[in-house]
XYZ file of N, CA and C in Angstrom:
780
model
N 74.977 101.827 106.918
C 73.697 100.980 106.296
C 72.755 99.690 107.440
N 72.139 99.955 106.920
C 70.853 99.423 108.432
C 71.102 97.699 107.928
N 71.492 97.338 109.067
C 71.177 95.562 109.389
C 70.130 94.637 109.020
N 69.065 95.355 109.983
C 67.336 95.142 109.513
C 66.700 94.667 108.323
N 66.880 96.169 107.929
C 66.862 96.605 106.439
C 67.591 95.928 104.894
N 68.460 95.645 105.335
C 69.361 95.019 103.730
C 68.834 93.183 103.924
N 68.608 92.490 105.385
C 69.118 90.999 106.153
C 67.672 91.009 106.125
N 66.802 92.003 106.012
C 64.630 91.600 105.907
C 64.061 90.463 104.882
N 64.975 90.315 104.283
C 64.475 88.142 103.214
C 64.927 87.522 103.702
N 66.696 87.505 104.174
C 66.760 86.379 104.999
C 66.404 85.536 106.095
N 65.924 84.222 105.831
C 65.102 83.558 106.953
C 65.895 82.779 107.392
N 67.661 82.634 106.974
C 68.467 81.460 107.977
C 69.139 82.743 109.112
N 69.395 82.295 110.360
C 69.664 83.388 110.762
C 71.010 82.898 111.009
N 71.861 81.341 110.548
C 73.057 81.963 109.976
C 73.548 82.339 109.808
N 72.803 81.827 108.257
C 73.799 83.604 107.223
C 73.042 84.696 107.827
N 72.298 85.143 108.201
C 71.606 86.863 108.042
C 72.847 86.871 109.240
N 73.649 85.873 110.497
C 74.423 86.607 111.181
C 75.250 87.376 110.623
N 75.823 85.979 110.113
C 77.309 86.739 108.426
C 76.981 87.014 107.514
N 75.769 87.856 107.759
C 75.293 89.204 106.278
C 75.954 90.435 107.804
N 74.893 90.500 108.975
C 75.418 91.353 109.745
C 76.956 91.951 110.128
N 78.458 90.915 110.160
C 79.412 91.389 110.162
C 79.364 91.350 108.995
N 79.259 90.767 107.420
C 79.508 92.234 106.567
C 79.404 92.873 106.354
N 77.864 93.735 107.170
C 77.167 94.764 107.480
C 78.096 95.610 108.626
N 78.344 94.808 109.232
C 79.640 95.640 110.318
C 80.761 96.315 109.545
N 81.239 95.001 108.282
C 82.862 95.426 108.119
C 82.458 96.667 107.019
N 81.460 96.755 106.678
C 81.149 97.879 105.757
C 81.227 99.173 106.347
N 79.938 98.982 107.652
C 79.880 100.165 108.213
C 81.470 100.642 108.673
N 82.602 100.652 109.182
C 83.169 101.308 109.464
C 84.779 100.983 108.369
N 84.249 100.669 107.136
C 84.895 101.348 106.370
C 84.302 102.801 105.652
N 83.128 102.717 105.647
C 82.095 104.070 105.573
C 82.497 104.622 106.758
N 83.127 104.576 107.850
C 83.388 105.646 109.252
C 84.648 105.843 108.846
N 85.904 104.956 109.014
C 86.849 104.828 109.267
C 87.784 105.166 107.699
N 87.201 105.047 106.689
C 87.806 104.838 105.331
C 89.327 103.714 105.066
N 88.847 103.298 105.584
C 89.949 101.820 106.000
C 88.906 100.679 104.881
N 90.043 99.835 104.478
C 90.044 98.410 103.870
C 89.331 96.932 105.058
N 89.116 96.352 105.264
C 88.893 95.181 105.654
C 87.466 93.891 104.816
N 88.434 92.876 105.864
C 88.370 91.919 104.611
C 87.526 90.825 105.242
N 86.496 90.025 105.233
C 85.249 89.400 105.778
C 86.070 88.232 106.056
N 85.866 86.901 106.920
C 86.102 85.667 106.535
C 85.842 84.838 105.514
N 86.088 83.323 105.570
C 86.373 82.653 104.125
C 84.134 82.317 104.474
N 83.288 82.137 103.125
C 82.182 82.379 102.987
C 82.512 82.060 101.985
N 81.625 80.663 101.497
C 80.748 80.264 100.791
C 80.045 80.658 99.423
N 79.808 80.022 98.294
C 79.483 81.122 96.865
C 78.110 81.691 97.404
N 77.039 80.964 97.868
C 75.765 81.373 97.966
C 75.898 82.550 99.333
N 77.058 82.150 100.084
C 76.833 83.452 101.172
C 77.672 84.662 101.108
N 78.718 84.795 99.816
C 79.239 85.934 98.614
C 78.144 86.674 97.686
N 77.431 85.803 97.589
C 76.513 86.173 96.181
C 75.662 87.425 97.965
N 74.512 86.688 97.956
C 74.329 87.535 99.966
C 74.779 89.086 99.856
N 76.411 88.549 100.146
C 77.224 89.437 100.409
C 76.883 90.539 99.691
N 77.639 90.323 97.971
C 77.724 91.198 97.174
C 75.925 91.960 96.949
N 74.910 91.159 96.895
C 74.154 91.969 96.188
C 73.732 93.138 97.966
N 73.893 92.767 99.521
C 74.568 94.109 100.097
C 75.506 95.192 99.859
N 76.197 94.644 99.779
C 77.412 95.549 99.098
C 76.813 96.730 98.000
N 76.616 96.155 96.905
C 75.701 96.903 96.067
C 74.853 98.128 96.280
N 74.556 98.328 97.429
C 73.737 98.612 97.155
C 74.300 100.156 98.369
N 75.915 100.251 98.247
C 76.633 101.314 98.477
C 77.176 101.898 98.173
N 77.208 102.551 97.332
C 78.049 103.200 96.129
C 79.353 104.302 96.657
N 79.215 104.597 98.022
C 80.337 104.560 98.548
C 81.253 103.333 98.538
N 81.169 102.708 98.532
C 82.076 101.268 98.294
C 82.356 100.669 97.284
N 83.132 100.014 97.964
C 83.168 98.863 96.169
C 84.602 97.483 97.277
N 84.277 96.416 96.974
C 84.643 95.351 96.974
C 86.047 94.486 96.089
N 86.386 93.695 96.188
C 87.651 92.951 95.782
C 86.941 90.876 96.019
N 86.807 90.443 95.686
C 86.880 89.090 95.884
C 88.093 88.167 95.646
N 88.230 87.383 96.583
C 89.386 86.445 96.948
C 89.641 85.159 97.398
N 90.093 84.332 97.690
C 90.140 83.162 97.363
C 91.767 81.687 97.220
N 92.353 83.302 96.763
C 93.581 82.900 96.984
C 93.989 81.782 95.383
N 93.345 81.505 94.387
C 93.586 81.266 93.153
C 92.554 81.576 92.599
N 92.394 81.077 90.880
C 91.059 81.561 90.066
C 90.437 79.903 90.251
N 88.835 80.480 90.550
C 88.196 79.295 90.510
C 88.332 78.719 92.227
N 88.588 79.157 93.486
C 88.460 79.570 94.248
C 86.605 78.706 94.871
N 87.071 77.694 95.134
C 85.346 77.667 95.852
C 84.658 78.650 97.121
N 85.439 78.614 98.593
C 85.804 79.666 99.587
C 86.156 80.902 99.390
N 85.761 81.888 99.154
C 85.973 83.179 99.480
C 86.306 84.268 100.257
N 86.959 85.357 100.445
C 86.739 86.314 101.607
C 86.758 87.496 100.266
N 86.036 88.538 101.279
C 85.351 89.648 100.296
C 86.275 90.954 101.073
N 86.691 91.513 100.398
C 87.820 92.587 100.770
C 86.629 94.610 100.145
N 86.339 94.872 101.254
C 85.691 95.903 101.704
C 86.043 97.123 102.056
N 86.035 97.876 100.652
C 87.428 99.697 100.512
C 86.120 100.747 99.985
N 86.843 101.637 100.383
C 85.949 103.200 100.130
C 85.918 103.002 98.965
N 85.300 103.610 98.316
C 84.805 104.120 96.250
C 86.634 104.779 95.404
N 86.894 104.937 96.525
C 88.632 106.012 95.431
C 89.727 104.792 95.806
N 89.851 103.802 96.687
C 90.871 102.989 96.795
C 90.019 102.270 95.402
N 90.920 102.076 94.385
C 91.624 101.322 93.155
C 91.276 99.439 93.718
N 91.025 98.373 92.820
C 90.603 97.088 93.527
C 92.684 96.714 93.001
N 93.093 97.216 92.219
C 94.613 96.263 91.770
C 95.605 96.843 93.131
N 94.955 97.884 94.081
C 96.019 98.913 94.840
C 95.886 97.729 96.400
N 95.146 96.720 96.767
C 94.176 95.733 97.248
C 95.340 94.621 97.471
N 96.317 94.455 98.569
C 97.143 93.215 98.405
C 96.038 91.975 98.848
N 96.242 91.222 98.801
C 95.751 90.043 99.928
C 96.815 89.360 100.340
N 96.090 89.376 101.695
C 97.277 89.016 102.936
C 96.959 87.360 102.866
N 96.071 86.421 101.877
C 96.170 85.296 102.440
C 96.753 84.681 102.069
N 97.518 84.116 103.168
C 98.030 82.611 103.147
C 98.017 81.053 102.719
N 99.030 80.690 101.876
C 98.993 78.942 101.666
C 99.765 78.507 102.933
N 99.156 77.258 102.900
C 100.830 76.311 103.617
C 100.710 74.888 102.714
N 101.289 73.458 102.938
C 101.006 72.669 102.065
C 101.416 71.182 103.533
N 100.412 70.464 103.121
C 100.407 69.167 104.523
C 100.734 68.505 103.648
N 101.598 67.558 104.450
C 102.631 66.445 103.402
C 103.058 64.870 104.614
N 102.815 63.567 103.868
C 102.839 62.773 104.853
C 102.426 61.582 103.882
N 102.938 60.535 104.271
C 103.046 59.039 104.289
C 101.538 58.264 104.085
N 100.969 58.350 102.833
C 99.723 57.721 102.752
C 99.953 57.038 102.584
N 100.608 55.672 102.128
C 100.476 54.857 101.445
C 99.370 54.183 101.430
N 99.379 54.020 103.201
C 98.874 52.409 103.860
C 96.459 53.023 103.669
N 96.981 54.471 103.049
C 95.973 54.437 103.447
C 95.203 56.056 103.477
N 94.084 56.376 102.434
C 93.576 57.161 101.819
C 93.264 58.434 102.672
N 93.458 59.564 102.226
C 93.286 61.281 103.523
C 92.008 61.507 102.683
N 90.984 62.004 103.235
C 89.659 62.447 102.970
C 89.877 64.259 102.742
N 88.830 64.817 101.958
C 88.903 66.308 102.973
C 88.462 66.690 104.196
N 87.460 65.585 103.990
C 86.355 66.014 105.795
C 88.597 65.435 107.180
N 89.009 64.171 106.290
C 90.482 64.492 107.512
C 91.175 65.212 107.881
N 91.515 65.851 106.333
C 92.682 67.726 106.796
C 91.330 68.116 107.360
N 90.029 68.755 107.459
C 90.301 69.572 107.359
C 89.987 69.181 109.275
N 88.611 68.033 109.495
C 89.074 67.224 111.173
C 89.981 67.997 112.089
N 91.256 67.311 111.048
C 91.879 67.665 112.406
C 93.116 69.286 112.048
N 92.341 70.288 110.687
C 92.849 71.187 111.138
C 91.486 72.353 111.810
N 89.718 71.927 112.542
C 89.543 72.105 112.730
C 89.998 71.505 114.814
N 90.527 70.679 114.673
C 90.768 69.995 116.212
C 91.618 70.942 116.669
N 92.172 71.781 116.341
C 93.424 72.945 116.570
C 92.988 74.081 117.257
N 90.969 73.814 117.345
C 90.166 74.807 118.176
C 90.600 76.156 116.547
N 90.734 75.848 115.970
C 90.410 76.470 114.013
C 88.764 76.616 114.533
N 88.430 78.327 113.702
C 86.830 78.054 113.248
C 87.182 78.367 111.633
N 85.962 76.998 110.955
C 85.587 77.022 109.272
C 86.153 78.466 109.041
N 85.714 79.286 109.991
C 86.011 80.219 108.815
C 86.798 81.024 108.308
N 88.538 80.327 109.530
C 89.449 80.369 108.962
C 90.090 80.103 108.098
N 89.621 79.462 107.276
C 89.739 78.179 106.219
C 89.187 78.368 104.941
N 90.674 78.486 103.884
C 89.713 78.630 102.168
C 89.445 76.825 101.838
N 89.930 76.978 100.827
C 89.730 75.755 100.214
C 90.900 74.809 100.613
N 90.309 73.281 100.213
C 91.449 72.749 100.724
C 91.665 71.490 99.694
N 92.870 71.471 98.803
C 92.876 70.776 97.357
C 93.655 69.986 98.137
N 93.431 68.274 97.350
C 94.456 67.226 97.485
C 95.008 67.130 96.599
N 96.208 66.015 97.192
C 96.949 66.011 96.126
C 97.718 64.416 96.226
N 97.229 62.971 95.831
C 97.789 61.903 96.435
C 98.798 61.822 97.846
N 99.502 62.092 98.151
C 100.549 62.255 99.835
C 100.661 63.441 100.019
N 100.201 64.792 99.582
C 100.203 66.060 100.521
C 99.262 66.774 100.551
N 98.119 67.538 100.495
C 97.385 68.321 100.697
C 97.792 70.134 100.233
N 96.656 71.429 100.441
C 97.032 72.301 100.116
C 95.994 73.191 100.918
N 96.710 74.251 101.289
C 95.393 74.889 101.914
C 95.666 76.106 101.902
N 94.470 77.143 102.001
C 94.844 78.643 101.958
C 93.643 78.852 103.638
N 95.035 79.173 103.924
C 94.200 80.320 105.098
C 94.473 81.464 105.535
N 94.116 82.031 106.182
C 93.576 83.456 106.816
C 95.090 83.890 107.987
N 96.022 85.085 107.190
C 97.087 84.944 107.235
C 97.568 85.123 108.981
N 95.913 85.405 109.311
C 96.540 84.814 111.239
C 96.593 83.640 111.932
N 96.098 83.060 111.392
C 96.520 81.397 111.572
C 97.769 80.709 111.017
N 98.282 81.026 109.900
C 99.244 80.313 109.425
C 99.758 79.843 109.763
N 100.977 80.611 110.845
C 102.011 80.079 111.428
C 101.346 79.835 113.390
N 100.652 79.212 113.335
C 100.190 78.552 114.178
C 99.866 77.384 113.899
N 99.563 76.911 113.151
C 98.393 75.921 112.047
C 100.602 75.346 111.948
N 100.760 75.831 111.071
C 103.241 74.803 111.142
C 103.231 74.748 112.148
N 103.230 75.189 113.341
C 103.822 74.931 114.482
C 102.834 73.608 114.998
N 102.077 73.649 115.229
C 100.727 72.948 115.796
C 100.134 71.162 115.260
N 99.592 71.321 114.139
C 99.786 70.527 113.066
C 101.009 69.483 113.087
N 100.865 68.513 113.587
C 101.576 66.891 113.303
C 100.635 66.018 113.125
N 99.298 65.412 112.958
C 99.294 64.587 112.507
C 97.571 65.260 112.392
N 97.118 63.933 111.295
C 96.179 64.309 110.182
C 95.503 62.482 110.266
N 94.409 62.947 110.327
C 93.926 60.464 110.583
C 95.357 59.583 110.873
N 95.608 60.378 112.724
C 97.072 59.110 112.971
C 97.891 59.214 112.132
N 98.213 59.621 111.239
C 98.944 59.383 109.906
C 100.716 61.200 110.251
N 101.612 60.596 110.940
C 102.181 61.820 110.732
C 102.763 62.936 110.225
N 102.656 64.320 109.759
C 102.807 65.583 109.100
C 103.870 65.963 108.839
N 103.680 66.714 107.888
C 104.716 67.650 107.620
C 104.013 69.413 107.260
N 104.024 70.443 108.228
C 103.640 71.557 107.432
C 104.679 72.893 106.978
N 104.226 72.922 106.356
C 104.998 74.542 105.613
C 104.237 74.831 104.643
N 105.334 76.130 104.612
C 103.382 77.838 104.036
C 105.089 77.756 102.868
N 103.994 77.455 101.090
C 104.045 77.651 100.317
C 103.267 79.185 99.720
N 103.741 79.543 98.769
C 102.761 80.527 98.010
C 101.627 80.480 97.136
N 100.500 81.570 97.214
C 99.800 80.758 96.413
C 100.167 80.636 95.120
N 100.865 81.416 94.698
C 101.411 81.082 93.420
C 101.833 79.742 92.983
N 101.725 79.039 94.407
C 102.249 77.209 93.910
C 101.077 76.346 94.212
N 99.347 77.040 94.494
C 98.334 76.438 94.851
C 97.877 75.713 93.360
N 97.973 74.418 93.097
C 97.944 73.495 92.080
C 96.201 72.913 92.583
N 95.856 73.516 91.381
C 94.106 72.518 91.391
C 93.728 71.471 91.357
N 92.848 70.569 91.987
C 92.899 69.633 91.987
C 91.841 69.071 91.642
N 91.905 68.197 90.588
C 91.071 67.645 90.150
C 90.349 65.879 90.868
N 88.367 66.734 91.408
C 87.645 65.744 91.506
C 87.642 64.985 91.194
N 87.069 63.508 91.679
C 87.232 62.243 91.859
C 85.777 61.802 92.007
N 84.715 60.922 90.996
C 83.337 61.136 91.077
C 83.086 59.680 90.554
N 82.016 59.803 91.261
C 81.465 57.970 91.255
C 80.033 58.116 90.773
N 79.664 58.306 89.311
C 78.624 58.364 88.984
C 77.255 57.005 89.056
N 75.893 57.926 89.508
C 75.415 56.275 89.793
C 73.549 57.570 88.544
N 73.246 56.064 87.813
C 71.882 56.135 87.829
C 70.514 55.866 88.611
N 69.449 57.002 88.320
C 68.199 56.053 89.374
C 66.957 57.073 88.567
N 65.941 56.637 89.117
C 64.809 57.384 88.000
C 63.708 57.703 89.606
N 63.141 58.739 89.804
C 62.196 59.766 90.558
C 61.238 59.440 90.210
N 59.886 59.875 90.990
C 57.973 60.133 91.125
C 58.384 62.510 90.808
N 59.296 62.742 91.453
C 58.782 63.758 91.032
C 60.909 64.634 91.401
N 60.871 65.345 91.287
C 62.193 66.176 91.652
C 62.105 67.038 93.213
N 61.426 66.514 93.120
C 61.794 67.238 95.223
C 62.628 66.463 95.609
N 63.522 67.606 96.346
C 64.227 67.264 97.251
C 64.213 65.862 97.981
N 63.462 65.480 99.234
C 63.862 64.727 99.576
C 64.244 63.216 98.281
N 62.928 63.250 97.555
C 62.935 62.174 96.412
C 64.933 62.084 95.676
N 65.226 63.511 95.732
C 66.755 63.400 94.753
C 67.867 62.819 95.285
N 67.405 62.842 97.477
C 68.324 62.897 98.452
C 68.089 61.358 98.366
N 67.261 61.129 98.904
C 67.101 59.305 98.498
C 67.163 58.136 97.503
N 67.200 59.462 95.769
C 68.106 57.584 95.427
C 69.426 58.387 94.929
N 70.098 59.363 95.346
C 71.293 60.065 94.905
C 72.333 59.031 96.860
N 71.705 58.851 97.709
C 72.562 58.566 99.217
C 71.872 57.115 99.492
N 70.279 56.221 99.166
C 70.597 55.116 98.731
C 69.615 55.401 100.331
N 68.604 56.421 101.006
C 67.917 56.493 101.650
C 66.267 56.273 101.494
N 65.034 55.956 102.924
C 64.280 56.329 102.757
C 63.748 57.358 102.433
N 62.630 57.830 102.123
C 62.285 58.562 102.233
C 62.160 60.082 103.865
N 61.334 58.694 104.775
C 61.523 59.501 105.508
C 62.810 59.542 106.916
N 64.259 58.992 105.688
C 65.420 59.451 106.889
C 66.340 60.684 105.487
N 65.471 60.601 104.104
C 65.908 62.198 103.710
C 65.077 63.823 104.855
N 63.623 62.744 104.970
C 63.122 64.514 105.700
C 63.624 65.118 107.254
N 64.145 64.018 107.131
C 64.799 64.074 108.750
C 65.918 64.664 108.440
N 66.535 64.368 107.570
C 68.006 65.507 107.041
C 67.834 66.478 107.023
N 66.576 66.745 106.289
C 66.185 68.245 105.387
C 65.736 69.298 107.109
N 64.894 67.834 108.161
C 64.043 68.968 108.419
C 64.970 69.481 109.713
N 66.473 68.576 110.116
C 67.334 68.591 110.905
C 68.897 69.754 110.160
N 68.104 70.035 109.299
C 69.379 71.657 109.133
C 70.815 70.525 108.335
N 70.910 69.913 107.807
C 71.995 69.061 107.557
C 71.708 69.804 106.023
N 70.942 69.587 104.840
C 71.006 69.937 103.671
C 71.482 71.167 102.771
N 72.042 71.247 102.220
C 72.404 72.048 101.119
C 71.919 71.985 99.259
N 71.836 73.357 98.780
C 71.552 72.789 97.643
C 72.720 74.423 96.739
N 73.313 73.822 95.999
C 74.317 75.461 95.951
C 74.840 76.113 96.866
N 75.045 75.596 97.762
C 75.652 76.315 99.112
C 74.175 76.663 99.483
N 73.057 76.594 99.879
C 71.978 77.523 100.831
C 71.471 76.092 101.234
N 71.432 76.652 102.768
C 70.610 75.583 103.598
C 69.002 75.293 103.059
N 69.024 74.157 102.918
C 66.886 73.854 102.231
C 66.378 73.041 103.733
N 65.120 73.968 104.465
C 64.267 73.052 105.247
C 63.338 72.404 103.984
N 62.621 72.836 102.973
C 61.421 72.705 102.778
C 61.838 70.882 101.942
N 61.526 69.296 102.526
C 61.130 68.579 101.168
C 60.664 69.162 100.152
N 59.958 69.791 100.036
C 59.682 69.863 98.847
C 59.515 70.577 97.402
N 60.863 70.946 98.252
C 61.870 72.335 97.101
C 62.405 71.211 96.368
N 62.164 71.757 94.698
C 62.386 71.332 93.505
C 64.043 70.687 93.047
N 64.588 70.223 92.626
C 66.016 69.915 92.481
C 66.338 70.722 91.030
N 67.148 71.479 90.161
C 66.792 71.641 88.923
C 68.795 71.370 88.377
N 68.746 70.555 86.767
C 70.019 70.067 86.230
C 71.095 70.913 87.231
N 72.237 70.374 87.354
C 73.771 70.590 87.888
C 73.896 71.495 88.853
N 72.902 71.202 89.864
C 72.824 70.792 91.308
C 73.421 70.149 92.046
N 73.902 71.848 93.100
C 75.306 70.663 93.819
C 74.632 70.251 95.004
N 74.543 68.818 95.658
C 73.939 68.966 97.067
C 74.597 68.271 98.020
N 74.724 68.767 98.996
C 75.938 68.761 99.467
C 74.777 68.178 101.419
N 74.991 67.153 101.783
C 74.524 66.230 102.925
C 75.515 65.694 104.437
N 75.291 67.142 105.131
C 76.255 66.632 106.405
C 76.416 65.028 107.050
N 77.061 64.466 106.408
C 77.984 63.478 106.823
C 77.244 62.132 106.064
N 77.305 62.945 104.679
C 77.111 62.176 103.490
C 77.888 62.121 101.787
N 78.135 63.413 102.256
C 79.140 64.260 101.098
C 78.058 64.702 99.669
N 79.115 65.116 99.677
C 78.206 66.398 98.181
C 78.598 65.460 96.621
N 77.742 65.897 95.999
C 76.931 65.028 94.653
C 76.166 66.525 93.862
N 76.468 65.467 92.460
C 75.432 66.798 91.385
C 75.638 66.020 90.563
N 73.623 67.087 90.163
C 72.405 65.749 89.861
C 72.684 66.408 88.830
N 72.042 66.187 87.492
C 71.270 65.804 86.729
C 70.845 64.775 85.748
N 69.955 66.122 85.402
C 68.328 65.676 85.258
C 67.857 65.347 83.740
N 67.609 64.339 83.894
C 67.401 63.641 82.146
C 65.961 63.926 82.387
N 65.387 62.516 81.032
C 64.200 63.199 80.946
C 63.030 61.850 81.522
N 61.853 61.622 80.803
C 61.980 60.338 81.103
C 61.271 59.562 80.871
N 61.064 58.877 81.675
C 61.227 57.099 80.991
C 59.163 56.716 80.764
N 59.504 55.643 79.666
C 57.812 55.546 79.265
C 56.773 55.135 80.627
N 57.207 55.113 81.649
C 56.587 55.211 83.246
C 55.910 55.832 83.333
N 56.814 57.431 82.549
C 57.024 59.051 83.190
C 57.089 59.451 84.402
N 58.323 58.998 84.843
C 58.910 58.703 85.837
C 60.311 60.000 84.774
N 61.082 59.895 86.169
C 62.784 61.054 85.606
C 63.601 60.869 85.755
N 64.123 60.699 84.655
C 65.492 59.680 85.037
C 66.542 60.360 85.666
N 67.363 60.240 86.641
C 68.700 61.848 86.403
C 69.808 60.605 87.544
N 70.967 61.195 87.065
C 72.273 61.149 86.834
C 73.467 61.964 88.247
N 74.207 61.116 88.594
C 73.821 61.629 90.046
C 75.882 61.236 89.680
N 77.273 62.841 90.008
C 78.343 61.829 90.190
C 78.539 62.925 91.263
N 78.482 61.505 92.384
C 79.021 61.265 93.934
C 80.690 62.214 93.723
N 81.431 62.961 94.601
C 81.982 63.516 95.154
C 83.100 63.205 95.698
N 84.275 62.012 95.514
C 84.755 60.980 96.095
C 85.399 61.909 96.862
């Protein structure tokens, strides 16, 4: 599989490099007739990887995030003659428990604690938060390391144990809803309304490559937002945007669910 040809349409260097790794895995399968797994990918990266893998008829693939409707998933790549049911998942899951009675612990706190151990983000799947504990899907090669070394999350002492993926409990997302109007559906205008920023501040975030729409990195402030898009701004959080009707003055009504 030719890297340059299969990724010629991708402008984002970070995404292109990740797809190079996927192609390397695929070429290894074609050459050695073995099974390879990618690192964890977000939904936009998974979509791009699948488009590439579908171009090779001698390969099959299986997507796995540890549980149904997982956001971050990896892809098992294998020769066409192997059945998907024969591919065993090597994902593992851990549960982090602590007494967080006096301070609520966020997704960012858990992720930060894991990354501070020197673990790459690509080794960590979904983080599901439940009151005084959270569950994390991880790569097999780092599971034991986390259990041994993770003892604090945001200055709170924690205990870590392994659980089975069947023990994973899907968490419900909490939202704060806000409403506002915009003169256009440009991404810089929407971000200004969601996060209460000036237009210039929004443009700086976009130009600084800190904005993703449905997991795709956005570098153009003029990109228009569609209803039910997921906006992610590094340092500010994530929100789901719903586009409404026009006001009498010709402005567009927007509702945003800011994910807490």
